[in-house]
PDB file of C-alpha atoms and ligand atoms in Angstrom:
ATOM      1  CA  MET A   1      24.742  45.880  56.033  1.00  0.00           C
ATOM      2  CA  SER A   2      25.391  44.536  52.558  1.00  0.00           C
ATOM      3  CA  GLU A   3      23.877  41.409  51.114  1.00  0.00           C
ATOM      4  CA  THR A   4      25.817  38.156  50.690  1.00  0.00           C
ATOM      5  CA  THR A   5      25.062  34.657  49.446  1.00  0.00           C
ATOM      6  CA  PRO A   6      25.062  32.052  52.193  1.00  0.00           C
ATOM      7  CA  GLN A   7      27.152  28.955  51.710  1.00  0.00           C
ATOM      8  CA  ILE A   8      24.761  26.145  50.750  1.00  0.00           C
ATOM      9  CA  ASP A   9      25.406  22.433  50.956  1.00  0.00           C
ATOM     10  CA  ILE A  10      22.868  20.344  49.078  1.00  0.00           C
ATOM     11  CA  VAL A  11      22.947  16.701  50.106  1.00  0.00           C
ATOM     12  CA  PRO A  12      20.855  13.774  48.849  1.00  0.00           C
ATOM     13  CA  ASP A  13      18.638  13.186  51.873  1.00  0.00           C
ATOM     14  CA  ALA A  14      17.642  14.267  55.381  1.00  0.00           C
ATOM     15  CA  ALA A  15      19.932  11.727  57.073  1.00  0.00           C
ATOM     16  CA  THR A  16      22.993  13.120  55.290  1.00  0.00           C
ATOM     17  CA  ALA A  17      21.892  16.683  56.102  1.00  0.00           C
ATOM     18  CA  ALA A  18      21.770  15.747  59.805  1.00  0.00           C
ATOM     19  CA  ASP A  19      25.245  14.172  59.513  1.00  0.00           C
ATOM     20  CA  TYR A  20      26.628  17.426  58.097  1.00  0.00           C
ATOM     21  CA  ALA A  21      24.945  19.596  60.685  1.00  0.00           C
ATOM     22  CA  ALA A  22      26.260  17.347  63.478  1.00  0.00           C
ATOM     23  CA  ILE A  23      29.780  17.823  62.132  1.00  0.00           C
ATOM     24  CA  GLN A  24      29.341  21.624  62.386  1.00  0.00           C
ATOM     25  CA  LEU A  25      27.993  21.455  65.940  1.00  0.00           C
ATOM     26  CA  ILE A  26      30.795  19.188  67.047  1.00  0.00           C
ATOM     27  CA  ALA A  27      33.332  21.510  65.396  1.00  0.00           C
ATOM     28  CA  ALA A  28      31.873  24.435  67.363  1.00  0.00           C
ATOM     29  CA  LEU A  29      32.071  22.439  70.600  1.00  0.00           C
ATOM     30  CA  HIS A  30      35.670  21.470  69.922  1.00  0.00           C
ATOM     31  CA  GLY A  31      36.725  24.854  68.572  1.00  0.00           C
ATOM     32  CA  ASN A  32      35.782  26.974  71.583  1.00  0.00           C
ATOM     33  CA  GLU A  33      36.948  26.701  75.161  1.00  0.00           C
ATOM     34  CA  ARG A  34      33.537  27.798  76.390  1.00  0.00           C
ATOM     35  CA  PRO A  35      31.201  27.287  73.429  1.00  0.00           C
ATOM     36  CA  THR A  36      27.850  29.034  73.411  1.00  0.00           C
ATOM     37  CA  LEU A  37      25.274  27.338  71.224  1.00  0.00           C
ATOM     38  CA  GLY A  38      21.950  28.670  69.984  1.00  0.00           C
ATOM     39  CA  LEU A  39      19.581  25.706  69.737  1.00  0.00           C
ATOM     40  CA  ALA A  40      16.384  25.028  67.814  1.00  0.00           C
ATOM     41  CA  THR A  41      13.585  22.489  68.217  1.00  0.00           C
ATOM     42  CA  GLY A  42      11.336  20.793  65.675  1.00  0.00           C
ATOM     43  CA  ALA A  43      11.211  17.648  63.581  1.00  0.00           C
ATOM     44  CA  THR A  44      14.184  18.696  61.448  1.00  0.00           C
ATOM     45  CA  MET A  45      16.455  18.837  64.503  1.00  0.00           C
ATOM     46  CA  THR A  46      15.552  15.435  65.932  1.00  0.00           C
ATOM     47  CA  PRO A  47      17.985  13.366  63.790  1.00  0.00           C
ATOM     48  CA  LEU A  48      20.709  15.931  64.419  1.00  0.00           C
ATOM     49  CA  TYR A  49      20.313  15.670  68.202  1.00  0.00           C
ATOM     50  CA  ALA A  50      20.301  11.856  67.890  1.00  0.00           C
ATOM     51  CA  ARG A  51      23.705  12.113  66.217  1.00  0.00           C
ATOM     52  CA  LEU A  52      25.043  14.403  68.945  1.00  0.00           C
ATOM     53  CA  VAL A  53      23.803  12.028  71.644  1.00  0.00           C
ATOM     54  CA  ALA A  54      25.440   9.100  69.809  1.00  0.00           C
ATOM     55  CA  ALA A  55      28.724  11.038  69.471  1.00  0.00           C
ATOM     56  CA  TYR A  56      28.600  11.861  73.199  1.00  0.00           C
ATOM     57  CA  GLY A  57      28.028   8.166  73.985  1.00  0.00           C
ATOM     58  CA  LYS A  58      31.194   7.308  72.073  1.00  0.00           C
ATOM     59  CA  ARG A  59      33.080  10.105  73.863  1.00  0.00           C
ATOM     60  CA  GLY A  60      33.342  11.964  70.566  1.00  0.00           C
ATOM     61  CA  VAL A  61      32.030  15.192  72.069  1.00  0.00           C
ATOM     62  CA  SER A  62      31.327  16.784  75.422  1.00  0.00           C
ATOM     63  CA  PHE A  63      28.968  19.614  76.359  1.00  0.00           C
ATOM     64  CA  ARG A  64      30.612  20.048  79.780  1.00  0.00           C
ATOM     65  CA  ASP A  65      31.953  23.529  79.032  1.00  0.00           C
ATOM     66  CA  ALA A  66      29.059  24.644  76.830  1.00  0.00           C
ATOM     67  CA  THR A  67      26.224  27.070  77.406  1.00  0.00           C
ATOM     68  CA  SER A  68      23.064  26.960  75.310  1.00  0.00           C
ATOM     69  CA  PHE A  69      20.212  29.298  74.479  1.00  0.00           C
ATOM     70  CA  ASN A  70      17.112  27.980  72.765  1.00  0.00           C
ATOM     71  CA  LEU A  71      15.376  30.145  70.223  1.00  0.00           C
ATOM     72  CA  ASP A  72      11.859  30.027  71.522  1.00  0.00           C
ATOM     73  CA  GLU A  73       9.109  28.630  73.715  1.00  0.00           C
ATOM     74  CA  TYR A  74       5.320  28.740  73.715  1.00  0.00           C
ATOM     75  CA  VAL A  75       3.658  31.252  76.012  1.00  0.00           C
ATOM     76  CA  GLY A  76       1.443  29.708  78.686  1.00  0.00           C
ATOM     77  CA  VAL A  77       2.796  26.166  78.284  1.00  0.00           C
ATOM     78  CA  ARG A  78       4.341  24.643  81.380  1.00  0.00           C
ATOM     79  CA  PRO A  79       7.931  23.414  80.979  1.00  0.00           C
ATOM     80  CA  ASP A  80       6.888  19.917  82.099  1.00  0.00           C
ATOM     81  CA  SER A  81       4.014  19.609  79.627  1.00  0.00           C
ATOM     82  CA  ARG A  82       4.520  17.444  76.572  1.00  0.00           C
ATOM     83  CA  GLY A  83       4.267  20.056  73.826  1.00  0.00           C
ATOM     84  CA  SER A  84       6.743  22.474  75.416  1.00  0.00           C
ATOM     85  CA  PHE A  85      10.162  23.065  73.926  1.00  0.00           C
ATOM     86  CA  HIS A  86      11.593  22.444  77.411  1.00  0.00           C
ATOM     87  CA  ALA A  87      10.214  18.880  77.164  1.00  0.00           C
ATOM     88  CA  TYR A  88      11.494  18.509  73.605  1.00  0.00           C
ATOM     89  CA  MET A  89      15.025  19.521  74.580  1.00  0.00           C
ATOM     90  CA  ARG A  90      15.093  17.192  77.576  1.00  0.00           C
ATOM     91  CA  ALA A  91      13.819  14.281  75.487  1.00  0.00           C
ATOM     92  CA  HIS A  92      16.157  14.766  72.544  1.00  0.00           C
ATOM     93  CA  LEU A  93      19.325  16.230  74.047  1.00  0.00           C
ATOM     94  CA  PHE A  94      19.574  17.539  77.597  1.00  0.00           C
ATOM     95  CA  ASP A  95      18.724  14.274  79.400  1.00  0.00           C
ATOM     96  CA  HIS A  96      21.374  12.392  77.422  1.00  0.00           C
ATOM     97  CA  VAL A  97      24.484  14.601  77.475  1.00  0.00           C
ATOM     98  CA  ASP A  98      26.659  16.389  80.024  1.00  0.00           C
ATOM     99  CA  LEU A  99      25.469  19.949  79.389  1.00  0.00           C
ATOM    100  CA  PRO A 100      25.208  21.481  82.901  1.00  0.00           C
ATOM    101  CA  PRO A 101      21.474  22.118  83.499  1.00  0.00           C
ATOM    102  CA  GLY A 102      22.163  25.591  84.884  1.00  0.00           C
ATOM    103  CA  ARG A 103      23.715  26.618  81.588  1.00  0.00           C
ATOM    104  CA  ALA A 104      20.895  25.355  79.329  1.00  0.00           C
ATOM    105  CA  HIS A 105      18.637  28.351  78.756  1.00  0.00           C
ATOM    106  CA  ILE A 106      15.144  28.316  77.266  1.00  0.00           C
ATOM    107  CA  PRO A 107      12.781  31.299  77.414  1.00  0.00           C
ATOM    108  CA  ASN A 108      10.238  30.982  80.213  1.00  0.00           C
ATOM    109  CA  GLY A 109       6.847  31.001  78.536  1.00  0.00           C
ATOM    110  CA  MET A 110       5.149  30.937  81.947  1.00  0.00           C
ATOM    111  CA  ALA A 111       6.709  34.224  83.093  1.00  0.00           C
ATOM    112  CA  ALA A 112       4.152  36.660  84.481  1.00  0.00           C
ATOM    113  CA  ASP A 113       5.824  39.469  82.534  1.00  0.00           C
ATOM    114  CA  ILE A 114       6.931  38.185  79.111  1.00  0.00           C
ATOM    115  CA  ALA A 115       8.522  41.505  78.121  1.00  0.00           C
ATOM    116  CA  ALA A 116      10.704  41.382  81.252  1.00  0.00           C
ATOM    117  CA  GLU A 117      11.551  37.737  80.515  1.00  0.00           C
ATOM    118  CA  ALA A 118      12.571  38.704  76.967  1.00  0.00           C
ATOM    119  CA  ALA A 119      14.842  41.491  78.266  1.00  0.00           C
ATOM    120  CA  ARG A 120      16.357  39.089  80.808  1.00  0.00           C
ATOM    121  CA  TYR A 121      16.990  36.523  78.049  1.00  0.00           C
ATOM    122  CA  GLU A 122      18.755  39.081  75.853  1.00  0.00           C
ATOM    123  CA  ALA A 123      20.891  40.170  78.821  1.00  0.00           C
ATOM    124  CA  ASN A 124      21.825  36.551  79.565  1.00  0.00           C
ATOM    125  CA  ILE A 125      22.969  35.987  75.970  1.00  0.00           C
ATOM    126  CA  LYS A 126      25.121  39.131  76.189  1.00  0.00           C
ATOM    127  CA  ALA A 127      26.536  38.109  79.570  1.00  0.00           C
ATOM    128  CA  ALA A 128      27.525  34.742  78.080  1.00  0.00           C
ATOM    129  CA  GLY A 129      29.550  36.586  75.440  1.00  0.00           C
ATOM    130  CA  GLY A 130      27.080  36.089  72.573  1.00  0.00           C
ATOM    131  CA  ILE A 131      26.348  32.972  70.569  1.00  0.00           C
ATOM    132  CA  ASP A 132      29.159  31.154  68.745  1.00  0.00           C
ATOM    133  CA  LEU A 133      26.980  28.895  66.637  1.00  0.00           C
ATOM    134  CA  GLN A 134      23.271  29.440  66.099  1.00  0.00           C
ATOM    135  CA  LEU A 135      21.367  26.440  64.802  1.00  0.00           C
ATOM    136  CA  LEU A 136      18.203  27.204  62.839  1.00  0.00           C
ATOM    137  CA  GLY A 137      15.390  25.345  61.147  1.00  0.00           C
ATOM    138  CA  ILE A 138      12.993  27.125  58.819  1.00  0.00           C
ATOM    139  CA  GLY A 139       9.196  27.237  58.756  1.00  0.00           C
ATOM    140  CA  ALA A 140       7.317  26.524  55.531  1.00  0.00           C
ATOM    141  CA  ASN A 141       6.355  30.229  55.668  1.00  0.00           C
ATOM    142  CA  GLY A 142      10.009  31.316  55.934  1.00  0.00           C
ATOM    143  CA  HIS A 143      10.054  31.886  59.702  1.00  0.00           C
ATOM    144  CA  ILE A 144      13.254  31.496  61.710  1.00  0.00           C
ATOM    145  CA  GLY A 145      12.840  30.969  65.418  1.00  0.00           C
ATOM    146  CA  PHE A 146       9.208  32.023  65.715  1.00  0.00           C
ATOM    147  CA  ASN A 147       9.808  35.225  63.767  1.00  0.00           C
ATOM    148  CA  GLU A 148       6.747  34.983  61.590  1.00  0.00           C
ATOM    149  CA  PRO A 149       6.363  36.904  58.299  1.00  0.00           C
ATOM    150  CA  GLY A 150       6.163  40.610  59.082  1.00  0.00           C
ATOM    151  CA  SER A 151       8.834  40.423  61.810  1.00  0.00           C
ATOM    152  CA  ALA A 152      11.236  43.364  61.542  1.00  0.00           C
ATOM    153  CA  PHE A 153      14.845  42.565  60.774  1.00  0.00           C
ATOM    154  CA  SER A 154      15.652  44.743  63.798  1.00  0.00           C
ATOM    155  CA  SER A 155      13.447  42.677  66.127  1.00  0.00           C
ATOM    156  CA  ARG A 156      14.782  41.426  69.473  1.00  0.00           C
ATOM    157  CA  THR A 157      13.525  38.717  71.820  1.00  0.00           C
ATOM    158  CA  ARG A 158       9.812  39.305  72.335  1.00  0.00           C
ATOM    159  CA  GLU A 159       6.319  37.852  72.435  1.00  0.00           C
ATOM    160  CA  ILE A 160       4.773  37.052  69.047  1.00  0.00           C
ATOM    161  CA  ARG A 161       1.442  35.782  67.760  1.00  0.00           C
ATOM    162  CA  LEU A 162       1.889  32.536  65.825  1.00  0.00           C
ATOM    163  CA  ASP A 163       0.597  32.211  62.278  1.00  0.00           C
ATOM    164  CA  ASP A 164      -2.287  29.806  61.749  1.00  0.00           C
ATOM    165  CA  ALA A 165      -0.033  27.777  59.402  1.00  0.00           C
ATOM    166  CA  THR A 166       2.602  27.434  62.138  1.00  0.00           C
ATOM    167  CA  ARG A 167      -0.031  26.350  64.654  1.00  0.00           C
ATOM    168  CA  ARG A 168      -1.345  23.733  62.207  1.00  0.00           C
ATOM    169  CA  ALA A 169       2.202  22.459  61.564  1.00  0.00           C
ATOM    170  CA  ASN A 170       2.684  21.911  65.311  1.00  0.00           C
ATOM    171  CA  ALA A 171      -0.774  20.493  66.093  1.00  0.00           C
ATOM    172  CA  ALA A 172       0.543  16.942  66.539  1.00  0.00           C
ATOM    173  CA  HIS A 173       2.466  18.068  69.653  1.00  0.00           C
ATOM    174  CA  PHE A 174      -0.770  19.168  71.325  1.00  0.00           C
ATOM    175  CA  PRO A 175      -3.098  16.181  70.891  1.00  0.00           C
ATOM    176  CA  HIS A 176      -5.236  17.101  73.903  1.00  0.00           C
ATOM    177  CA  ALA A 177      -5.156  20.885  73.773  1.00  0.00           C
ATOM    178  CA  ALA A 178      -5.253  23.754  71.324  1.00  0.00           C
ATOM    179  CA  VAL A 179      -1.866  24.786  69.947  1.00  0.00           C
ATOM    180  CA  PRO A 180      -0.812  27.932  71.819  1.00  0.00           C
ATOM    181  CA  GLU A 181      -1.456  31.187  70.018  1.00  0.00           C
ATOM    182  CA  ARG A 182       1.615  32.977  71.291  1.00  0.00           C
ATOM    183  CA  ALA A 183       5.299  32.334  71.778  1.00  0.00           C
ATOM    184  CA  ILE A 184       8.403  34.085  73.022  1.00  0.00           C
ATOM    185  CA  THR A 185      11.186  34.083  70.440  1.00  0.00           C
ATOM    186  CA  MET A 186      14.652  35.483  69.939  1.00  0.00           C
ATOM    187  CA  GLY A 187      14.351  38.293  67.409  1.00  0.00           C
ATOM    188  CA  ILE A 188      15.889  38.440  63.955  1.00  0.00           C
ATOM    189  CA  ALA A 189      18.500  40.976  65.096  1.00  0.00           C
ATOM    190  CA  THR A 190      19.306  38.720  68.060  1.00  0.00           C
ATOM    191  CA  ILE A 191      19.830  35.773  65.696  1.00  0.00           C
ATOM    192  CA  LEU A 192      21.969  37.852  63.324  1.00  0.00           C
ATOM    193  CA  GLU A 193      24.378  38.656  66.189  1.00  0.00           C
ATOM    194  CA  ALA A 194      25.513  35.020  66.353  1.00  0.00           C
ATOM    195  CA  ARG A 195      29.031  34.577  65.013  1.00  0.00           C
ATOM    196  CA  TRP A 196      28.138  31.555  62.913  1.00  0.00           C
ATOM    197  CA  ILE A 197      24.714  30.379  61.741  1.00  0.00           C
ATOM    198  CA  VAL A 198      23.873  26.876  60.483  1.00  0.00           C
ATOM    199  CA  LEU A 199      20.396  26.437  59.000  1.00  0.00           C
ATOM    200  CA  LEU A 200      19.091  22.949  58.373  1.00  0.00           C
ATOM    201  CA  ALA A 201      16.158  22.392  55.971  1.00  0.00           C
ATOM    202  CA  THR A 202      14.824  19.050  54.797  1.00  0.00           C
ATOM    203  CA  GLY A 203      11.779  17.904  52.856  1.00  0.00           C
ATOM    204  CA  ALA A 204       9.818  19.225  49.885  1.00  0.00           C
ATOM    205  CA  GLU A 205       7.495  21.220  52.177  1.00  0.00           C
ATOM    206  CA  LYS A 206      10.447  23.552  52.865  1.00  0.00           C
ATOM    207  CA  ALA A 207      11.325  24.118  49.174  1.00  0.00           C
ATOM    208  CA  ASP A 208       9.390  27.403  48.815  1.00  0.00           C
ATOM    209  CA  ALA A 209      10.895  28.745  52.049  1.00  0.00           C
ATOM    210  CA  VAL A 210      14.444  27.805  51.004  1.00  0.00           C
ATOM    211  CA  ALA A 211      13.895  29.469  47.612  1.00  0.00           C
ATOM    212  CA  CYS A 212      12.584  32.672  49.208  1.00  0.00           C
ATOM    213  CA  MET A 213      15.461  32.699  51.703  1.00  0.00           C
ATOM    214  CA  MET A 214      18.137  32.261  49.032  1.00  0.00           C
ATOM    215  CA  GLU A 215      16.683  33.906  45.923  1.00  0.00           C
ATOM    216  CA  GLY A 216      13.698  36.043  46.859  1.00  0.00           C
ATOM    217  CA  PRO A 217      13.721  39.720  47.738  1.00  0.00           C
ATOM    218  CA  LEU A 218      15.108  40.794  51.110  1.00  0.00           C
ATOM    219  CA  THR A 219      11.771  41.219  52.789  1.00  0.00           C
ATOM    220  CA  THR A 220      10.060  40.768  56.125  1.00  0.00           C
ATOM    221  CA  ASP A 221       7.507  38.639  54.203  1.00  0.00           C
ATOM    222  CA  CYS A 222      10.267  35.997  54.254  1.00  0.00           C
ATOM    223  CA  PRO A 223      12.054  36.412  57.600  1.00  0.00           C
ATOM    224  CA  ALA A 224      14.793  33.928  56.605  1.00  0.00           C
ATOM    225  CA  SER A 225      15.880  36.258  53.775  1.00  0.00           C
ATOM    226  CA  ALA A 226      17.457  38.398  56.555  1.00  0.00           C
ATOM    227  CA  LEU A 227      20.166  35.737  56.811  1.00  0.00           C
ATOM    228  CA  ARG A 228      21.640  37.175  53.612  1.00  0.00           C
ATOM    229  CA  LEU A 229      22.725  40.149  55.747  1.00  0.00           C
ATOM    230  CA  HIS A 230      25.052  37.892  57.749  1.00  0.00           C
ATOM    231  CA  ARG A 231      28.552  37.004  56.558  1.00  0.00           C
ATOM    232  CA  ASN A 232      28.834  33.546  58.052  1.00  0.00           C
ATOM    233  CA  VAL A 233      25.754  31.470  57.291  1.00  0.00           C
ATOM    234  CA  GLN A 234      25.814  27.879  56.187  1.00  0.00           C
ATOM    235  CA  VAL A 235      22.624  26.365  54.788  1.00  0.00           C
ATOM    236  CA  ILE A 236      22.464  22.583  54.762  1.00  0.00           C
ATOM    237  CA  CYS A 237      19.539  21.118  52.872  1.00  0.00           C
ATOM    238  CA  ASP A 238      18.505  17.924  51.217  1.00  0.00           C
ATOM    239  CA  ALA A 239      17.652  17.704  47.530  1.00  0.00           C
ATOM    240  CA  ALA A 240      13.909  17.967  48.223  1.00  0.00           C
ATOM    241  CA  ALA A 241      14.249  21.228  50.175  1.00  0.00           C
ATOM    242  CA  ALA A 242      16.555  22.614  47.466  1.00  0.00           C
ATOM    243  CA  GLY A 243      14.072  21.603  44.758  1.00  0.00           C
ATOM    244  CA  LYS A 244      12.840  25.108  43.959  1.00  0.00           C
ATOM    245  CA  LEU A 245      16.204  26.871  43.737  1.00  0.00           C
ATOM    246  CA  THR A 246      16.707  28.143  40.221  1.00  0.00           C
ATOM    247  CA  ARG A 247      20.137  29.767  40.304  1.00  0.00           C
ATOM    248  CA  ALA A 248      23.536  28.180  40.648  1.00  0.00           C
ATOM    249  CA  MET A 249      24.543  29.440  44.088  1.00  0.00           C
ATOM    250  CA  ALA A 250      27.909  31.123  44.478  1.00  0.00           C
ATOM    251  CA  GLY A 251      28.641  29.126  47.602  1.00  0.00           C
ATOM    252  CA  GLU A 252      26.985  25.920  46.492  1.00  0.00           C
ATOM    253  CA  ARG A 253      28.681  22.607  47.061  1.00  0.00           C
ATOM    254  CA  LYS A 254      26.699  19.587  45.951  1.00  0.00           C
ATOM    255  CA  ARG A 255      27.646  16.674  48.112  1.00  0.00           C
ATOM    256  CA  ALA A 256      27.218  12.995  47.640  1.00  0.00           C
ATOM    257  CA  ARG A 257      26.769  10.665  50.558  1.00  0.00           C
TER     258      ARG A 257
HETATM  259  C1  F6R B 301      11.870  25.849  66.668  1.00  0.00           C
HETATM  260  C2  F6R B 301      11.977  26.923  65.701  1.00  0.00           C
HETATM  261  C3  F6R B 301      11.293  26.860  64.380  1.00  0.00           C
HETATM  262  C4  F6R B 301      11.496  25.541  63.633  1.00  0.00           C
HETATM  263  C5  F6R B 301      10.691  25.538  62.347  1.00  0.00           C
HETATM  264  C6  F6R B 301      10.807  24.224  61.593  1.00  0.00           C
HETATM  265  O1  F6R B 301      12.660  26.104  67.806  1.00  0.00           O
HETATM  266  O2  F6R B 301      12.610  27.862  66.011  1.00  0.00           O
HETATM  267  O3  F6R B 301      11.750  27.909  63.575  1.00  0.00           O
HETATM  268  O4  F6R B 301      12.849  25.362  63.359  1.00  0.00           O
HETATM  269  O5  F6R B 301       9.339  25.778  62.632  1.00  0.00           O
HETATM  270  O6  F6R B 301      10.206  23.216  62.339  1.00  0.00           O
HETATM  271  P1  F6R B 301      10.251  21.703  61.849  1.00  0.00           P
HETATM  272  O7  F6R B 301      11.656  21.268  61.884  1.00  0.00           O
HETATM  273  O8  F6R B 301       9.392  20.963  62.848  1.00  0.00           O
HETATM  274  O9  F6R B 301       9.683  21.693  60.457  1.00  0.00           O
END
């Protein structure tokens, strides 16, 4: 696989970044008869999902024919408990749109056999025909999904130990319990099989990660750098997250509001 430069859209602020990402998601939903979406959780995605819910409310989009696969879930966290990604997705998207519940997939972090659950998840993605649009955030340490630094570019869906920095970043979601130490995540190779990838990054705390993804060496120390091996990646970031880029990007389009 040869290296490419992802398309990057740098917009003034997080609200505009969410607007742009919503446009891409809606395009994917309109552009496919049976769209398959790869979904992410996290603070960055919340304004994006709010825009999708608003568009659905105005009949601007429907999820009726869609299938979705979330990137990850904590291991040992019940789907109905507050910090789970199941709860996040219900609160921010699934409870508000017409995505058929049976077609909204999230890894089961309570499975007795996580390796078997990971294999089942991979098989389900394949059976759905693969992912049309994969939505990604990025960790301050360069993780995508929960592929922490050190994850092989050939990795598939599997159990992973979370970095201490990642656990600290998510502590607010577990006010009454320790942040889980382990998660189940789609692998980097799984993510790279999506036909189209949209990565959303906002805020100055993501500036180092965006710089390593776009300009650093291709290395497992920065899992997001693997995205340069994919031909159809669009990075949408606000000015703060783009603050440490030093080169003029081949695909860069600076956008005003
Ligand atoms: C979540 C996920 C993670 C987040 C990343 C950024 O499903 O896969 O990679 O996208 O940790 O999280 P926020 O947006 O909370 O900074």
